[in-house]
XYZ file of C-alpha atoms in Angstrom:
759
model
C -21.603 -116.427 -44.661
C -23.203 -113.153 -45.370
C -23.940 -111.476 -48.612
C -24.487 -108.311 -46.602
C -20.803 -108.085 -45.812
C -19.526 -108.676 -49.302
C -22.382 -106.970 -51.078
C -20.420 -103.776 -51.414
C -17.835 -105.643 -53.508
C -20.470 -107.009 -55.856
C -22.299 -103.728 -56.367
C -21.306 -101.507 -59.221
C -20.594 -98.205 -57.565
C -21.875 -95.137 -59.321
C -19.220 -93.018 -60.953
C -18.055 -89.613 -59.845
C -20.585 -87.896 -62.066
C -23.480 -89.249 -60.032
C -25.208 -86.264 -58.469
C -25.508 -85.982 -54.710
C -28.850 -85.569 -53.060
C -29.348 -82.918 -50.480
C -30.607 -83.832 -47.042
C -34.318 -83.432 -47.788
C -34.064 -85.449 -50.969
C -32.281 -88.178 -49.059
C -35.002 -88.153 -46.416
C -37.666 -88.525 -49.114
C -35.898 -91.425 -50.750
C -35.161 -93.300 -47.534
C -38.631 -92.789 -46.105
C -40.501 -93.802 -49.258
C -42.405 -97.033 -48.566
C -41.276 -99.912 -50.726
C -43.705 -102.664 -51.407
C -41.304 -104.755 -53.414
C -37.844 -106.034 -52.610
C -35.312 -104.041 -50.599
C -31.519 -104.256 -50.393
C -29.931 -105.581 -47.236
C -28.027 -103.531 -44.692
C -24.609 -104.428 -46.065
C -25.592 -103.051 -49.482
C -26.875 -99.821 -47.999
C -24.054 -99.198 -45.541
C -21.598 -97.753 -48.029
C -24.169 -96.031 -50.215
C -26.718 -94.425 -47.907
C -25.679 -91.773 -45.387
C -25.904 -88.234 -44.250
C -24.340 -85.611 -46.493
C -24.128 -83.030 -43.788
C -21.657 -81.903 -41.177
C -22.053 -83.002 -37.584
C -22.076 -79.910 -35.440
C -21.169 -81.807 -32.296
C -18.274 -79.689 -31.186
C -15.418 -81.601 -32.772
C -15.815 -80.280 -36.283
C -15.937 -83.759 -37.769
C -17.912 -84.495 -40.878
C -19.819 -87.634 -41.721
C -18.687 -89.429 -44.869
C -20.444 -88.419 -48.070
C -22.022 -91.451 -49.730
C -23.545 -91.965 -53.131
C -27.287 -92.464 -52.934
C -28.258 -95.997 -53.937
C -31.363 -96.238 -56.069
C -33.686 -98.739 -54.445
C -35.028 -99.853 -57.768
C -31.531 -100.586 -59.092
C -30.632 -102.615 -56.037
C -33.879 -104.540 -55.916
C -32.636 -107.344 -58.086
C -29.573 -107.991 -55.987
C -31.179 -109.346 -52.837
C -34.844 -110.056 -52.108
C -36.424 -108.358 -49.123
C -36.559 -110.458 -45.969
C -39.912 -111.531 -44.623
C -41.634 -108.965 -42.404
C -41.486 -109.140 -38.617
C -44.176 -107.740 -36.350
C -43.653 -107.394 -32.605
C -47.058 -107.252 -30.943
C -47.787 -106.657 -27.295
C -51.153 -106.667 -25.581
C -52.502 -105.883 -22.130
C -49.092 -105.263 -20.553
C -49.556 -104.482 -16.878
C -46.822 -104.057 -14.299
C -47.144 -102.972 -10.653
C -44.666 -102.548 -7.825
C -44.935 -102.139 -4.073
C -43.803 -98.777 -2.733
C -43.610 -97.427 0.788
C -46.401 -95.258 2.052
C -45.658 -91.797 3.339
C -46.282 -92.189 7.022
C -48.235 -89.509 8.882
C -49.728 -89.232 12.339
C -53.269 -89.207 10.982
C -52.733 -92.410 9.028
C -51.439 -94.244 12.105
C -53.830 -92.767 14.688
C -56.933 -91.559 12.822
C -58.781 -90.466 15.966
C -55.843 -88.485 17.303
C -55.359 -86.977 13.875
C -58.971 -85.849 13.824
C -58.558 -84.193 17.206
C -55.527 -82.339 15.910
C -57.527 -81.087 12.953
C -56.263 -83.596 10.414
C -58.549 -85.399 8.040
C -60.334 -88.133 9.883
C -61.154 -90.048 6.715
C -58.262 -92.261 5.642
C -57.990 -94.607 2.730
C -58.256 -98.236 3.679
C -55.497 -100.425 2.201
C -56.495 -102.351 -0.907
C -56.061 -106.087 -1.360
C -52.400 -107.016 -1.002
C -51.555 -103.696 0.636
C -50.956 -102.729 4.226
C -50.456 -99.561 6.195
C -46.774 -99.469 5.256
C -46.859 -100.249 1.509
C -49.114 -99.505 -1.423
C -49.301 -100.751 -5.005
C -48.174 -98.408 -7.774
C -49.096 -99.297 -11.351
C -46.307 -98.435 -13.786
C -47.933 -99.993 -16.867
C -51.704 -100.240 -17.193
C -53.070 -102.391 -20.032
C -50.635 -101.245 -22.753
C -51.119 -102.708 -26.228
C -49.612 -102.026 -29.621
C -47.289 -103.330 -32.305
C -44.041 -102.471 -34.045
C -42.937 -103.566 -37.513
C -39.595 -104.050 -39.174
C -38.481 -101.145 -41.310
C -40.068 -98.672 -38.894
C -39.109 -96.723 -35.783
C -41.571 -96.793 -32.932
C -41.066 -94.075 -30.320
C -42.443 -94.142 -26.784
C -43.072 -90.620 -25.473
C -44.267 -89.109 -22.245
C -43.260 -86.951 -19.334
C -40.816 -88.134 -16.681
C -42.388 -90.971 -14.705
C -44.935 -91.808 -17.393
C -43.571 -95.347 -17.907
C -41.444 -94.970 -21.054
C -38.409 -96.892 -19.785
C -40.647 -99.422 -18.060
C -42.404 -100.235 -21.339
C -39.063 -100.619 -23.133
C -37.877 -102.952 -20.357
C -41.094 -104.959 -20.596
C -40.690 -105.488 -24.342
C -36.989 -106.322 -23.953
C -37.690 -108.980 -21.287
C -35.962 -106.949 -18.577
C -38.767 -107.464 -16.056
C -38.696 -110.619 -13.959
C -40.990 -113.408 -15.052
C -44.229 -113.371 -13.104
C -44.131 -109.644 -12.361
C -45.313 -108.606 -15.833
C -48.817 -109.449 -16.997
C -49.771 -109.563 -20.672
C -48.217 -111.047 -23.793
C -45.338 -110.118 -26.090
C -45.161 -111.985 -29.398
C -43.094 -111.873 -32.581
C -45.062 -112.774 -35.684
C -47.789 -114.140 -33.439
C -45.526 -116.514 -31.480
C -44.510 -115.964 -27.876
C -40.875 -114.934 -27.478
C -38.732 -117.132 -25.291
C -36.067 -115.418 -23.210
C -33.215 -117.403 -24.773
C -34.249 -116.581 -28.331
C -34.890 -112.918 -27.536
C -31.369 -112.510 -26.140
C -29.870 -113.642 -29.436
C -32.048 -111.784 -31.936
C -32.298 -108.502 -30.008
C -30.134 -105.761 -28.523
C -30.724 -103.208 -25.789
C -28.932 -99.837 -25.761
C -28.851 -98.285 -22.307
C -29.253 -94.587 -21.677
C -25.698 -94.268 -20.319
C -22.694 -94.714 -22.606
C -20.815 -97.594 -20.953
C -17.521 -97.944 -22.807
C -13.852 -98.619 -22.080
C -12.213 -95.173 -22.156
C -8.800 -96.097 -23.548
C -10.018 -98.126 -26.534
C -10.504 -96.433 -29.884
C -13.829 -96.409 -31.685
C -12.602 -99.019 -34.150
C -11.216 -101.277 -31.397
C -14.437 -101.018 -29.405
C -16.522 -102.143 -32.372
C -13.994 -104.837 -33.282
C -14.141 -106.367 -29.818
C -17.940 -106.289 -30.049
C -17.664 -108.148 -33.359
C -15.393 -110.757 -31.774
C -17.994 -111.343 -29.057
C -21.229 -111.288 -31.065
C -20.251 -112.677 -34.478
C -19.687 -116.440 -34.758
C -16.212 -117.976 -34.943
C -17.082 -119.423 -38.362
C -16.930 -115.887 -39.742
C -13.400 -115.070 -40.857
C -11.351 -112.276 -39.334
C -11.419 -110.317 -42.592
C -15.219 -110.462 -42.795
C -15.540 -109.289 -39.203
C -13.241 -106.375 -40.004
C -15.290 -105.606 -43.098
C -18.440 -105.617 -40.999
C -16.835 -103.189 -38.526
C -15.650 -100.856 -41.280
C -19.103 -100.853 -42.881
C -20.680 -100.128 -39.510
C -18.279 -97.232 -38.902
C -19.424 -95.693 -42.159
C -23.066 -96.353 -41.343
C -22.707 -94.646 -37.971
C -20.833 -91.691 -39.440
C -17.740 -92.361 -37.337
C -15.067 -92.591 -40.025
C -13.207 -89.468 -38.895
C -13.249 -90.651 -35.267
C -12.378 -94.308 -35.937
C -8.839 -93.995 -34.539
C -9.807 -91.739 -31.622
C -9.994 -93.078 -28.077
C -13.397 -93.063 -26.378
C -12.057 -90.989 -23.480
C -13.453 -90.140 -20.065
C -13.251 -87.363 -17.486
C -9.455 -87.552 -17.374
C -8.720 -88.354 -21.014
C -9.847 -86.398 -24.050
C -11.847 -88.459 -26.526
C -14.785 -88.424 -28.909
C -17.769 -86.087 -28.643
C -21.016 -86.914 -26.862
C -22.887 -87.658 -30.077
C -20.116 -89.953 -31.279
C -20.069 -91.799 -27.962
C -23.803 -92.421 -28.269
C -23.409 -93.771 -31.798
C -20.583 -96.062 -30.640
C -22.872 -97.356 -27.874
C -25.476 -98.136 -30.510
C -22.872 -99.707 -32.776
C -21.596 -102.259 -30.281
C -25.147 -103.534 -29.785
C -26.063 -103.752 -33.463
C -22.803 -105.333 -34.632
C -24.643 -108.642 -35.130
C -27.506 -106.876 -36.955
C -30.307 -107.810 -34.543
C -33.908 -108.197 -35.590
C -35.103 -106.259 -32.524
C -33.382 -103.124 -31.251
C -34.475 -101.428 -28.015
C -33.087 -98.055 -26.953
C -33.670 -96.155 -23.723
C -33.648 -92.433 -24.554
C -30.785 -92.520 -27.093
C -31.026 -88.758 -27.693
C -30.868 -87.757 -24.017
C -28.143 -85.218 -23.286
C -27.348 -84.512 -26.946
C -27.696 -81.286 -28.878
C -30.285 -81.037 -31.643
C -27.962 -81.952 -34.509
C -26.344 -84.896 -32.710
C -29.750 -86.202 -31.669
C -31.019 -85.975 -35.241
C -27.992 -87.884 -36.556
C -28.484 -90.625 -33.963
C -32.120 -91.112 -34.991
C -31.060 -90.960 -38.642
C -28.742 -93.885 -37.971
C -31.613 -95.726 -36.311
C -33.735 -95.126 -39.394
C -31.126 -96.826 -41.564
C -30.997 -99.749 -39.149
C -34.770 -100.097 -39.301
C -34.806 -99.978 -43.083
C -32.322 -102.864 -43.159
C -35.019 -105.153 -41.758
C -34.940 -104.490 -38.008
C -37.629 -103.421 -35.552
C -36.455 -100.300 -33.709
C -38.241 -99.289 -30.504
C -36.954 -96.359 -28.473
C -38.079 -94.051 -25.717
C -37.611 -90.340 -26.279
C -38.426 -87.448 -23.981
C -39.261 -84.653 -26.427
C -38.226 -85.077 -30.082
C -37.501 -82.097 -32.287
C -39.439 -81.327 -35.462
C -36.760 -82.988 -37.630
C -36.672 -86.133 -35.494
C -40.466 -86.310 -35.641
C -40.196 -86.633 -39.401
C -38.107 -89.807 -39.011
C -40.549 -91.632 -36.732
C -43.130 -94.090 -38.051
C -45.139 -94.977 -34.947
C -45.643 -93.236 -31.638
C -47.049 -94.210 -28.254
C -47.782 -91.453 -25.763
C -47.948 -92.576 -22.132
C -49.369 -90.849 -19.093
C -48.927 -92.476 -15.702
C -48.645 -95.899 -17.293
C -51.652 -95.569 -19.619
C -51.783 -95.112 -23.380
C -53.169 -91.731 -24.422
C -52.225 -91.999 -28.105
C -50.942 -94.758 -30.372
C -50.460 -94.293 -34.067
C -48.586 -92.439 -36.779
C -47.106 -88.962 -36.214
C -49.065 -87.832 -39.260
C -52.359 -88.594 -37.474
C -51.583 -86.491 -34.405
C -53.303 -83.309 -35.714
C -56.453 -85.241 -36.653
C -56.493 -87.105 -33.340
C -56.288 -83.996 -31.164
C -58.622 -82.050 -33.450
C -61.316 -84.665 -32.934
C -60.541 -84.649 -29.224
C -61.359 -80.967 -29.216
C -57.834 -79.558 -28.921
C -56.544 -78.839 -32.437
C -52.798 -78.396 -32.822
C -51.807 -74.921 -34.106
C -49.875 -75.074 -37.362
C -46.950 -73.171 -35.847
C -46.564 -75.542 -32.874
C -44.433 -78.630 -32.628
C -46.872 -81.547 -32.564
C -45.130 -83.502 -29.816
C -44.573 -80.450 -27.639
C -48.262 -79.551 -27.930
C -49.290 -83.122 -27.101
C -46.972 -83.380 -24.104
C -48.083 -79.986 -22.773
C -51.738 -80.957 -23.125
C -51.134 -84.284 -21.378
C -49.324 -82.506 -18.562
C -52.203 -80.051 -18.168
C -54.730 -82.894 -18.065
C -52.663 -84.737 -15.441
C -52.981 -81.703 -13.194
C -56.753 -81.426 -13.670
C -59.277 -83.127 -11.336
C -60.303 -85.764 -13.879
C -56.732 -86.451 -15.008
C -56.150 -88.000 -18.415
C -59.098 -90.400 -18.144
C -60.997 -88.608 -20.921
C -57.994 -88.777 -23.256
C -57.409 -92.458 -22.455
C -61.047 -93.308 -23.219
C -60.977 -91.247 -26.415
C -57.843 -93.083 -27.558
C -59.579 -96.426 -27.031
C -62.543 -95.349 -29.157
C -60.173 -93.892 -31.769
C -58.230 -97.161 -31.945
C -61.378 -99.268 -32.358
C -62.668 -96.876 -35.014
C -59.472 -96.959 -37.074
C -58.740 -100.634 -36.555
C -60.852 -101.829 -39.486
C -58.858 -99.533 -41.793
C -55.745 -101.603 -41.124
C -57.265 -104.954 -42.006
C -56.091 -104.678 -45.587
C -52.529 -104.101 -44.460
C -52.736 -107.090 -42.096
C -53.926 -109.274 -44.977
C -51.007 -108.125 -47.146
C -48.448 -108.870 -44.421
C -49.902 -112.304 -43.795
C -49.679 -113.004 -47.502
C -46.008 -111.957 -47.507
C -45.306 -114.352 -44.653
C -46.920 -117.201 -46.625
C -47.898 -118.796 -43.332
C -44.282 -119.275 -42.244
C -43.526 -119.974 -38.587
C -41.250 -117.741 -36.541
C -38.389 -120.215 -36.925
C -38.769 -120.220 -40.697
C -39.005 -116.438 -40.805
C -35.787 -116.057 -38.790
C -34.071 -118.674 -40.957
C -35.132 -116.781 -44.073
C -33.860 -113.566 -42.539
C -30.473 -115.154 -41.764
C -30.213 -116.580 -45.269
C -30.777 -113.101 -46.641
C -27.851 -111.741 -44.675
C -29.010 -110.814 -41.182
C -25.895 -111.232 -39.086
C -27.622 -112.988 -36.228
C -24.952 -115.066 -34.517
C -26.205 -118.524 -35.328
C -26.938 -121.034 -38.039
C -30.089 -122.741 -39.139
C -30.859 -126.297 -38.151
C -33.749 -128.711 -38.325
C -34.904 -128.403 -34.731
C -38.534 -127.240 -34.717
C -38.026 -125.160 -31.577
C -37.317 -121.550 -32.606
C -35.089 -120.937 -29.595
C -32.814 -123.831 -30.564
C -32.036 -122.558 -34.053
C -29.456 -120.124 -32.719
C -26.768 -120.951 -30.164
C -26.841 -119.352 -26.742
C -23.370 -117.893 -27.330
C -21.697 -117.031 -30.606
C -18.250 -118.349 -29.638
C -16.774 -121.144 -27.521
C -15.436 -120.530 -24.040
C -11.771 -120.236 -24.938
C -12.411 -117.656 -27.684
C -14.409 -115.505 -25.275
C -11.705 -115.796 -22.637
C -8.946 -114.830 -25.077
C -10.921 -111.847 -26.403
C -11.770 -110.582 -22.925
C -8.140 -110.904 -21.832
C -6.926 -109.066 -24.904
C -9.386 -106.219 -24.311
C -8.388 -105.867 -20.663
C -4.672 -105.920 -21.483
C -5.172 -103.302 -24.203
C -7.136 -100.995 -21.926
C -4.668 -101.421 -19.031
C -1.587 -100.975 -21.211
C -2.749 -97.499 -22.164
C -3.016 -96.459 -18.525
C 0.515 -97.339 -17.295
C 0.230 -94.801 -14.511
C -2.115 -97.126 -12.605
C 0.391 -99.978 -12.510
C 3.186 -97.473 -11.877
C 1.434 -96.225 -8.758
C 0.953 -99.792 -7.501
C 4.574 -100.665 -8.178
C 5.717 -97.457 -6.509
C 3.666 -98.214 -3.394
C 5.111 -101.731 -3.142
C 8.679 -100.542 -3.728
C 8.406 -97.727 -1.178
C 6.965 -100.131 1.382
C 9.717 -102.630 0.659
C 12.410 -99.932 0.911
C 11.106 -98.714 4.272
C 10.980 -102.262 5.651
C 14.429 -103.081 4.268
C 16.033 -100.033 5.848
C 14.094 -100.363 9.104
C 14.944 -104.054 9.585
C 18.393 -103.886 7.982
C 20.479 -107.068 8.401
C 18.827 -108.523 11.493
C 21.063 -110.680 13.714
C 20.255 -114.035 15.298
C 19.848 -112.699 18.827
C 16.570 -112.850 20.774
C 15.925 -109.242 19.786
C 16.578 -110.192 16.173
C 14.027 -112.984 16.473
C 11.406 -110.582 17.823
C 12.179 -108.090 15.056
C 11.831 -110.829 12.447
C 8.371 -111.682 13.771
C 7.343 -108.028 13.492
C 8.741 -107.787 9.952
C 6.865 -110.881 8.798
C 3.560 -109.748 10.325
C 3.787 -106.296 8.773
C 5.007 -107.593 5.401
C 2.230 -110.166 5.079
C -0.496 -107.739 6.102
C 0.888 -105.110 3.704
C 0.584 -107.482 0.754
C -3.134 -107.811 1.465
C -3.699 -104.088 1.971
C -1.996 -103.216 -1.320
C -4.472 -105.431 -3.191
C -7.314 -103.076 -2.254
C -6.661 -101.271 -5.562
C -8.536 -104.131 -7.280
C -11.783 -102.927 -5.706
C -12.749 -100.233 -8.268
C -11.778 -102.393 -11.264
C -14.990 -104.411 -11.404
C -17.082 -101.607 -9.921
C -16.147 -99.528 -12.985
C -16.819 -102.433 -15.352
C -19.951 -103.713 -13.590
C -22.512 -102.097 -15.895
C -20.481 -102.890 -19.010
C -20.425 -106.512 -17.850
C -24.171 -106.479 -17.137
C -24.957 -104.965 -20.532
C -22.806 -107.459 -22.438
C -23.875 -110.591 -20.563
C -27.559 -109.626 -20.553
C -27.691 -110.510 -24.243
C -25.168 -113.357 -24.194
C -22.134 -111.597 -25.632
C -20.029 -114.018 -23.556
C -20.271 -116.385 -20.613
C -19.857 -115.197 -17.053
C -17.310 -117.970 -16.540
C -15.221 -116.570 -19.400
C -15.172 -113.187 -17.693
C -14.200 -114.804 -14.379
C -11.233 -116.680 -15.855
C -9.997 -113.781 -17.992
C -10.320 -111.392 -15.040
C -8.018 -113.676 -13.020
C -5.540 -114.274 -15.841
C -5.159 -110.564 -16.545
C -4.371 -109.897 -12.878
C -1.695 -112.609 -12.512
C 1.223 -111.017 -14.476
C 1.087 -107.758 -12.540
C 0.758 -109.616 -9.226
C 3.795 -111.757 -10.084
C 5.869 -108.685 -10.949
C 4.846 -106.892 -7.749
C 5.678 -110.004 -5.702
C 9.116 -110.300 -7.276
C 9.829 -106.607 -6.693
C 8.853 -106.793 -3.021
C 10.733 -110.035 -2.365
C 13.907 -108.806 -4.072
C 13.786 -105.524 -2.149
C 13.410 -107.051 1.304
C 14.762 -110.622 1.446
C 18.517 -110.052 1.355
C 18.368 -106.554 2.838
C 16.670 -107.839 5.993
C 19.050 -110.811 6.135
C 16.508 -113.602 5.936
C 17.659 -117.213 5.968
C 17.379 -119.923 3.326
C 19.555 -118.777 0.438
C 18.168 -119.092 -3.102
C 15.582 -121.736 -2.203
C 14.437 -119.614 0.728
C 14.107 -116.590 -1.573
C 12.082 -118.547 -4.122
C 9.650 -119.727 -1.455
C 9.448 -116.203 -0.019
C 8.564 -114.958 -3.514
C 5.956 -117.696 -3.972
C 4.227 -117.034 -0.652
C 4.169 -113.283 -1.377
C 2.666 -114.096 -4.791
C 0.081 -116.389 -3.177
C -0.771 -113.643 -0.678
C -1.279 -111.135 -3.491
C -3.447 -113.687 -5.300
C -5.615 -114.438 -2.253
C -5.934 -110.753 -1.359
C -6.780 -109.762 -4.916
C -9.433 -112.497 -5.099
C -10.904 -111.441 -1.757
C -11.151 -107.794 -2.816
C -12.552 -108.817 -6.211
C -15.281 -110.815 -4.477
C -16.170 -107.795 -2.340
C -16.379 -105.635 -5.472
C -19.035 -108.020 -6.745
C -21.275 -107.584 -3.698
C -20.780 -103.960 -2.616
C -22.286 -101.167 -4.730
C -19.893 -98.292 -3.955
C -16.125 -97.824 -3.829
C -16.000 -96.032 -0.480
C -18.182 -98.649 1.183
C -15.956 -101.340 -0.277
C -12.767 -99.703 1.032
C -14.270 -99.427 4.504
C -15.151 -103.131 4.531
C -11.741 -104.169 3.136
C -9.770 -102.199 5.728
C -11.898 -103.495 8.608
C -11.806 -107.168 7.603
C -8.063 -107.144 6.862
C -7.473 -105.628 10.303
C -9.423 -108.524 11.833
C -7.391 -111.009 9.777
C -4.169 -109.529 11.151
C -5.507 -109.539 14.725
C -6.303 -113.259 14.566
C -3.233 -114.260 12.532
C -1.268 -115.417 15.612
C 1.187 -112.534 15.808
C -0.479 -110.454 18.516
C -1.716 -113.490 20.441
C -0.658 -117.103 19.994
C -3.152 -119.640 18.816
C -3.081 -121.413 22.176
C -4.081 -118.176 23.934
C -7.007 -117.265 21.639
C -10.364 -117.787 23.406
C -12.238 -120.848 22.242
C -15.189 -118.799 21.025
C -12.869 -116.871 18.641
C -10.637 -119.714 17.473
C -12.775 -120.200 14.338
C -11.790 -116.727 13.121
C -8.114 -117.683 13.528
C -8.534 -120.399 10.899
C -10.475 -118.063 8.613
C -7.752 -115.409 8.725
C -6.064 -114.956 5.360
C -2.952 -113.540 7.061
C -2.486 -116.638 9.276
C -1.290 -118.991 6.552
C 1.314 -116.832 4.772
C 2.525 -115.593 8.165
C 3.105 -119.140 9.417
C 4.653 -120.101 6.061
C 7.352 -117.388 6.186
C 8.043 -118.230 9.848
C 8.705 -121.841 8.895
C 10.771 -120.746 5.920
C 12.951 -118.725 8.299
C 13.090 -120.949 11.399
C 12.771 -124.499 10.025
C 16.512 -125.232 10.467
C 16.753 -127.389 13.657
C 20.510 -126.757 13.957
C 20.544 -122.977 13.707
C 20.707 -121.373 17.159
C 19.055 -118.097 18.136
C 19.702 -117.995 21.921
C 23.151 -118.912 23.394
C 24.287 -118.786 26.979
C 23.811 -115.394 28.610
C 21.469 -114.319 25.728
C 18.768 -116.072 27.709
C 18.602 -112.992 29.922
C 17.926 -110.637 27.014
C 14.456 -109.037 26.938
C 14.307 -109.522 30.775
C 15.158 -107.220 33.722
C 18.442 -109.182 34.088
C 19.516 -108.143 30.632
C 21.167 -104.970 31.981
C 23.331 -106.639 34.672
C 27.116 -107.059 34.071
C 28.329 -109.956 31.963
C 30.211 -111.526 34.913
C 27.046 -111.675 36.973
C 25.218 -113.325 34.082
C 27.893 -116.052 33.962
C 27.534 -116.650 37.704
C 23.773 -116.973 37.208
C 24.397 -119.548 34.452
C 26.657 -121.557 36.781
C 23.970 -121.470 39.463
C 21.363 -122.643 36.956
C 23.707 -125.417 35.806
C 24.150 -126.696 39.368
C 20.411 -126.593 39.951
C 19.509 -128.351 36.680
C 22.437 -130.728 36.731
C 23.382 -129.658 33.169
C 26.446 -127.686 32.180
C 25.404 -124.370 30.581
C 28.167 -122.170 29.217
C 28.160 -118.882 27.294
C 28.229 -120.878 24.016
C 25.517 -123.409 24.866
C 22.544 -123.262 22.437
C 19.342 -122.834 24.396
C 16.779 -122.005 21.666
C 16.698 -123.236 18.048
C 14.379 -122.307 15.191
C 12.159 -125.280 16.025
C 11.729 -123.939 19.555
C 10.688 -120.535 18.204
C 8.049 -122.130 15.976
C 6.724 -124.091 18.939
C 6.641 -120.969 21.124
C 4.540 -119.182 18.472
C 2.161 -122.095 18.007
C 3.297 -122.814 14.425
C 3.212 -126.589 14.569
C 0.101 -127.790 12.721
C 0.957 -127.216 9.055
C 4.095 -127.333 6.959
C 5.133 -124.295 4.965
C 4.004 -125.893 1.709
C 0.627 -126.734 3.203
C 0.284 -123.089 4.230
C 1.221 -122.066 0.689
C -1.372 -124.280 -0.952
C -4.075 -123.216 1.518
C -3.339 -119.569 0.664
C -3.662 -120.375 -3.044
C -6.886 -122.269 -2.348
C -8.319 -119.230 -0.551
C -7.773 -117.269 -3.753
C -9.707 -119.817 -5.810
C -12.445 -119.943 -3.166
C -13.008 -116.191 -3.328
C -12.977 -116.334 -7.134
C -15.758 -118.913 -6.905
C -17.709 -116.610 -4.590
C -17.118 -113.807 -7.095
C -18.576 -116.045 -9.803
C -21.667 -116.641 -7.664
C -22.031 -112.894 -7.186
C -21.883 -112.497 -10.972
C -24.645 -115.059 -11.408
C -26.885 -113.607 -8.719
C -26.153 -109.908 -9.042
C -26.179 -109.430 -12.812
C -29.705 -110.492 -13.752
C -30.354 -106.903 -14.859
C -34.113 -107.318 -14.527
C -36.768 -105.490 -12.595
C -38.615 -107.500 -9.978
C-alpha cells in the first residue's frame, strides 16, 4: 500500500558512529532547497527530528534521530509532482448591526441637541439597522508544497477568515474569488479528502492516551485495505515525527485529570489531522497559548510535514525570531487587505523601499506589525502600504516567471487527477485508490471505511473513554439505587385496599417520571463532544449516521443495567403483582423509559448550545409530560384544547403500561364490602354501622352485598383512570418508538447543525 510506511525497514540505518548534527546544522539541511528528488515522509519520520529538549514543563525530551542525507535517500523514492494552491480576488463580507444612536434615528433632533447633523446614508444592500463589513478584500496569493505559508496580522485583521476561505469553511455563495489547486478549481468533496484543518482549540478525549488517540484517528482516516500492522506502524512513525515518544502512553487529561503538557496536546491535535498525510494542511494559530520553545517545536513539526510533499498554511499572531526562520512565505493582513506578500527574507527590502527600514536589532515581524498598527491609527490608514504592496508585487512578478516555467515543466502538463494519483503512488497516505474516472473528485472515496467499521471504531472509542471514568456511571447507579431504596421503603408491601390502590398509582407516577429525570445526565455528553464531532465529520472521518448508531449502542448497556437495578430494588419490595412475568415486563418498560428519555435528552443536546439552558428545558418539558400523563387528571377530564399534549407525553405510555401490568387481572379484587366507604367521610364510622349501610344499599339495589362481596376489580380501576385505549405491549412499543423518533431528530440536528461553515 505505501512505501512510506515500510520505507524505514528498507533503509539502511546509519551506524552508531554517525555524528549528530546540532540544531542549526539540522535547520540548514532541512531548509536547503532541493531541485532533484526528495524522500517521502515515511523515510524521513525516523531519521529527521529535533535533537533538543522540550522545555514545556514536563521535562520530556524529543527522540534523537540520525540525520538522513538527502542525497543518499534520493535514489529510494522519486519526489512527487509539485502542488500549487493559488487563490485570487478573495472577497468576503458580512452584515453586522449598526450602533444605534439618537442622532442616527432622528437627525434633526440630534442636531438640536448638538450632535452631528450629517449622517452617513446607508449603502446599497444596507439599512439603518445593519451595515456591511468587509472581512476579506481582494486577497490573492499562492502556496506551494514543501513550504510553510504564514498569515499574519493583528487581531481582527482577517487571518482566521482567510484560512477558513482557503479550507472551504465559508458557505458557497458568500465568498467571491477563486481557489485552485494546480490551476483546477477545488471541489468541496475532493478538498475534504486531500486536506486537513487543525482548529485553534485542542479538542481531544481526555481519558485516551496519546497513542490511542492517534490510533483511533488512523482507524477513521486510513482505508480498511491497509492492514492493522501498517496502521500501527504509521502511528508509531507519526509519534516519533511529532516528538511524542515519551508521552505516548500518557493520557491527554483535562481540568480534573493530569495529562500531557500544552505543547504536547497541540502536537497531538496536529497529529490526528495529518494521520492520512494530507496534501493540504490548514492550521488556525497553532502556536497560540504556547511558550516560545513549544511553539518553535510545533512549527518545526509543520516544516517536516511540508517537506514531505504537503502544502502547509497557518495563521500566526506574532512569530518569534526562530519561528520566522522556518517560514517560507508570509501574508500580512490589515483589516482584510494584503499589505505584504512574499518571503520573510524580503521583508527588510520591502519596508526599506517603503521608507521605513527595519533596524537590524529588531524582530522583523514585530516591526512590521507595529508599523501596520500605527498606520491603522493614522488618518489615511494602511492605504499607502496596500498600494505600495500592489506595485511591489507587479514589479517582482516577472522575476518569478522562470520558476513558474520550471514548475510547469515538472508537472509535464498533468491534470490535477493525475498529479494526485502520482502523489498517492509515491506514498501519500490519502485515504483512497486511483481509478479511471476522469473526475478528480471521484478518484478518492468520500469515506475511508464502510459504515460498520466506523460504527465499531466509534463504539470502541466511547467505551474506552467511559471505562476510565467509572465515577460517572457510579454516580448514576447510586442515584437510581437511592431513589429505588426510598420508594421501596416508602411504599413497602402495599395491600390491596382502596388506599393501597391509590398508593400504587402514586408510586407508578413517581417511578416513571423519575426514570426520565435521571436520563438528564446524557445532556452534557454530546455537548462536550460536539466540537470533536464537528471537526472529525467536517473532513469525512466518518459518517454522521455511524456516530448516531454508535452513540445509541454505547448507551444501551448502562441503561439496561440501571433498569435492572431499579426494577429489582422496587418490584418485590413494594409488593407489585404479576410474579416473574410481571417483573420482566416491569423491567422492560423501565428500560424503554430510560431509552426514550435518553433519546429525548440527546436530541435536546443537539439543538441547545449550553448545558444550563439544556437542563432548564429538560426539567420544564418533563414536568409538562408528567402533568399530562393522566395521573393528576384523567384523560376524560383533560380539556379538548390540551388533549394533544396528553398523547405527546412520554410519561403517559409507560405509566399506563405499568398500570395494566398491575391491574390487568379481572379476578383480583381491590374493594370488598365495607371497603367501599374507605377514602370517604363514612370511613370513620363503626363497622356495625357500615354493615347496616350495606344492607340498606342491598335492599335499594335489589342485590345482596355482604362484607366479602367484590365491588371493584383491577379492570374497574383501569377504566376509572381512563386506561382503556392501548394494551400494555402497545404502550411498550410506543415508548420504544419514541426513543427511535428522537434519535432521528438528533440525526437531523447533526446534519443541520454541524456544517461548520461561515455564512
